[in-house]
Coordinates of C-alpha atoms in Angstrom, one line a residue:
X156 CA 149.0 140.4 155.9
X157 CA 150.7 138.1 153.3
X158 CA 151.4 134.7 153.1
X159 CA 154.9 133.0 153.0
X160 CA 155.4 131.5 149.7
X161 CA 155.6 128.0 150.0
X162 CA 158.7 125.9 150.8
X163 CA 160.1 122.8 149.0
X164 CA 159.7 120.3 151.4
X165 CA 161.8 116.8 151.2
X166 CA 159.1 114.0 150.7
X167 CA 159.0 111.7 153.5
X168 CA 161.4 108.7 153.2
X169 CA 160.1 105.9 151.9
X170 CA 161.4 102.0 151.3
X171 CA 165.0 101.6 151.4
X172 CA 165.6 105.3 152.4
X173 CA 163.2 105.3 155.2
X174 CA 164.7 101.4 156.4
X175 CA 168.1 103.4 156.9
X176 CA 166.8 106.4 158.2
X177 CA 164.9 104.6 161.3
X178 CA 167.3 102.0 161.7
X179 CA 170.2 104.5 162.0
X180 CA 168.2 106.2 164.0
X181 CA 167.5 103.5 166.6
X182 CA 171.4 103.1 166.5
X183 CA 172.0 106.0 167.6
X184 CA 169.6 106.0 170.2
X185 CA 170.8 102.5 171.5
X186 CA 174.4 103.7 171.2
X187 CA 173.5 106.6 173.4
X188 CA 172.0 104.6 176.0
X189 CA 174.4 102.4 176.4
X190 CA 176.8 104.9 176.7
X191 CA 174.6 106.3 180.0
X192 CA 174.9 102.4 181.2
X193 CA 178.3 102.1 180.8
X194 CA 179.0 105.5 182.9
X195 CA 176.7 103.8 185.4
X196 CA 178.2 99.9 185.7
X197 CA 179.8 99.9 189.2
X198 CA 183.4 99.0 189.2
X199 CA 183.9 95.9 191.1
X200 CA 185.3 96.8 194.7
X201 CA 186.9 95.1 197.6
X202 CA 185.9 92.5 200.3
X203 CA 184.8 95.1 202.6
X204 CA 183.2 97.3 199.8
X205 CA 185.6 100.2 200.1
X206 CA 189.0 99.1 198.7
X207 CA 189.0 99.5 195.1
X208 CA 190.9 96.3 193.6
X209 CA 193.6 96.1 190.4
X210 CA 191.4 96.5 187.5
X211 CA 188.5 98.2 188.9
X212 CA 187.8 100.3 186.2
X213 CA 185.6 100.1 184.0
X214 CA 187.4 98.5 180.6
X215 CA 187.3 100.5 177.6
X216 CA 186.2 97.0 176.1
X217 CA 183.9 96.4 178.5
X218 CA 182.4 100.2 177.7
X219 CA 182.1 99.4 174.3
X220 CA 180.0 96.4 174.9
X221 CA 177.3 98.0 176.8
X222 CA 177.2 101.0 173.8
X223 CA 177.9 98.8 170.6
X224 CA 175.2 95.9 172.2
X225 CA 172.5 98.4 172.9
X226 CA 173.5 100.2 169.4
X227 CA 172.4 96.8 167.8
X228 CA 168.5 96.2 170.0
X229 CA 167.8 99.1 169.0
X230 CA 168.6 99.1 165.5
X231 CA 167.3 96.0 164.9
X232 CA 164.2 96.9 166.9
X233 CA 163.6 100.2 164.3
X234 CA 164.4 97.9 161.1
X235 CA 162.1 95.4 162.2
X236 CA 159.4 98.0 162.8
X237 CA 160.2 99.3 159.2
X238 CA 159.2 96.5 158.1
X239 CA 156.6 94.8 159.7
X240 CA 154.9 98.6 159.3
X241 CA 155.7 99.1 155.4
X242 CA 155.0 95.1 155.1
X243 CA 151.6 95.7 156.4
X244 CA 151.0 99.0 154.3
X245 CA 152.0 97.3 151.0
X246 CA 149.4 94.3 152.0
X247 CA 146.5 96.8 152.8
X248 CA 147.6 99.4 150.0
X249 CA 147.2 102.3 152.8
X250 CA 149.7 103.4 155.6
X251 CA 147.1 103.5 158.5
X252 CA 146.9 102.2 162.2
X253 CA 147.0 98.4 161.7
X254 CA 150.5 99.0 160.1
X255 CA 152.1 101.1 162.7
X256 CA 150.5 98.6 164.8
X257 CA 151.8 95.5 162.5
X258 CA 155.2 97.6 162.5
X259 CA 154.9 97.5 166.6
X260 CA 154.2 94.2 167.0
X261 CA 157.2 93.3 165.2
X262 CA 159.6 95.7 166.6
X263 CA 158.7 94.8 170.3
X264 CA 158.7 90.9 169.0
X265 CA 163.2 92.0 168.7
X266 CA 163.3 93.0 171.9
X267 CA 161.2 90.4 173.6
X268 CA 163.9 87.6 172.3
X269 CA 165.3 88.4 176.2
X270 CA 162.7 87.6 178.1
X271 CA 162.4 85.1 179.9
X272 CA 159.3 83.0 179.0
X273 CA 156.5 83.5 175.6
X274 CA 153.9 85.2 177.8
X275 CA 156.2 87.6 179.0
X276 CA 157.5 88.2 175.3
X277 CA 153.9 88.2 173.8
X278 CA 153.3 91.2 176.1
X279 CA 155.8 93.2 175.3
X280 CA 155.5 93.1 171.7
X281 CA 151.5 93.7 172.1
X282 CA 152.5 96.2 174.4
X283 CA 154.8 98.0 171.4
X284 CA 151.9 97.5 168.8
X285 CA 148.9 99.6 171.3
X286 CA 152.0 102.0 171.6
X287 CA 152.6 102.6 168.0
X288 CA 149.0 102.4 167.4
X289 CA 148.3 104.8 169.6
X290 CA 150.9 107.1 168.3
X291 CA 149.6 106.7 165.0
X292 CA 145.9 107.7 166.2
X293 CA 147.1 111.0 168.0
X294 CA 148.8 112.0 164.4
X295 CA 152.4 111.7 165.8
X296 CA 155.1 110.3 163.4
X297 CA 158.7 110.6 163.5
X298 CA 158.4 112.2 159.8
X299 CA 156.0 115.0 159.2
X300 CA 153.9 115.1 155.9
X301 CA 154.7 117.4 153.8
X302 CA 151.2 119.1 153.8
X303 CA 151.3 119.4 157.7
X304 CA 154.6 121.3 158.3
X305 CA 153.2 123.6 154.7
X306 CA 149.9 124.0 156.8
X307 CA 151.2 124.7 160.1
X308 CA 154.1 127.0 158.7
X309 CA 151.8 128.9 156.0
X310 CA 149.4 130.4 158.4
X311 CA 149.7 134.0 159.1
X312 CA 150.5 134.8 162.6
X313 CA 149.5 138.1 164.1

């Protein structure tokens, strides 16, 4: 029974690096998304429902605006998260569960600009902050520590 030498693991991301890293990741994700809404947009039909007009498809432009405007929500969603989470670590000098929930608050506070009135727009973005805070609690992160992928990857299985 031996143990794997260790590996060189990539340090987690941090400032500028991990900003691009979840906002290109959010973009991705949104561009994704609104590619599945775009494939699902009913063309516009007839009077009677069944006789498919002139220009009843679906647009290429009008495709590209459901993908390139979700791109954008949820890239700005993940940069403000970035921030409002690496804002609140810098203030408290520790990366713990009121940033991730600072981080939430301000990543559901993007996508709560559409709703319709402040209460409705306070909830969602308390909403994101129990989420991420929640997240945080159970030990998930989008990045793993270095030290957990060497601990769970160094153990000798039988």
């Amino acid at each position: 029974m031996s143990v794997a030498p260790p590996r060189n693991f990539p340090e987690s991301p941090v400032g500028m690096e991990k900003f691009l890293c979840n906002t290109g990741a959010g973009a991705f994700v949104g561009a994704f998304y609104g590619s599945v809404v775009s494939a699902w947009v009913n063309p516009p039909t007839g009077i009677d429902g069944l006789a498919i007009t002139e220009g009843a498809a679906p647009s290429f432009a009008k495709m590209w605006g459901h993908v390139a405007g979700n791109a954008m929500i949820y890239a700005a969603v993940a940069a403000a998260f970035t921030i409002g989470e690496s804002t609140a670590a810098a203030f408290q000098g520790e990366n713990d569960v009121w940033a991730a929930a600072a981080g939430g608050f301000a990543g559901g506070s993007v996508l709560s600009f559409r709703q319709p009135n402040m209460t409705h727009a306070f909830g969602v973005a308390t909403a994101f902050a129990l989420t991420s805070g929640l997240v945080h609690l159970s030990g998930g992160a989008f990045m793993q520590e270095r030290e957990r992928v060497f601990e769970r990857l160094g153990t000798v299985r039988p």
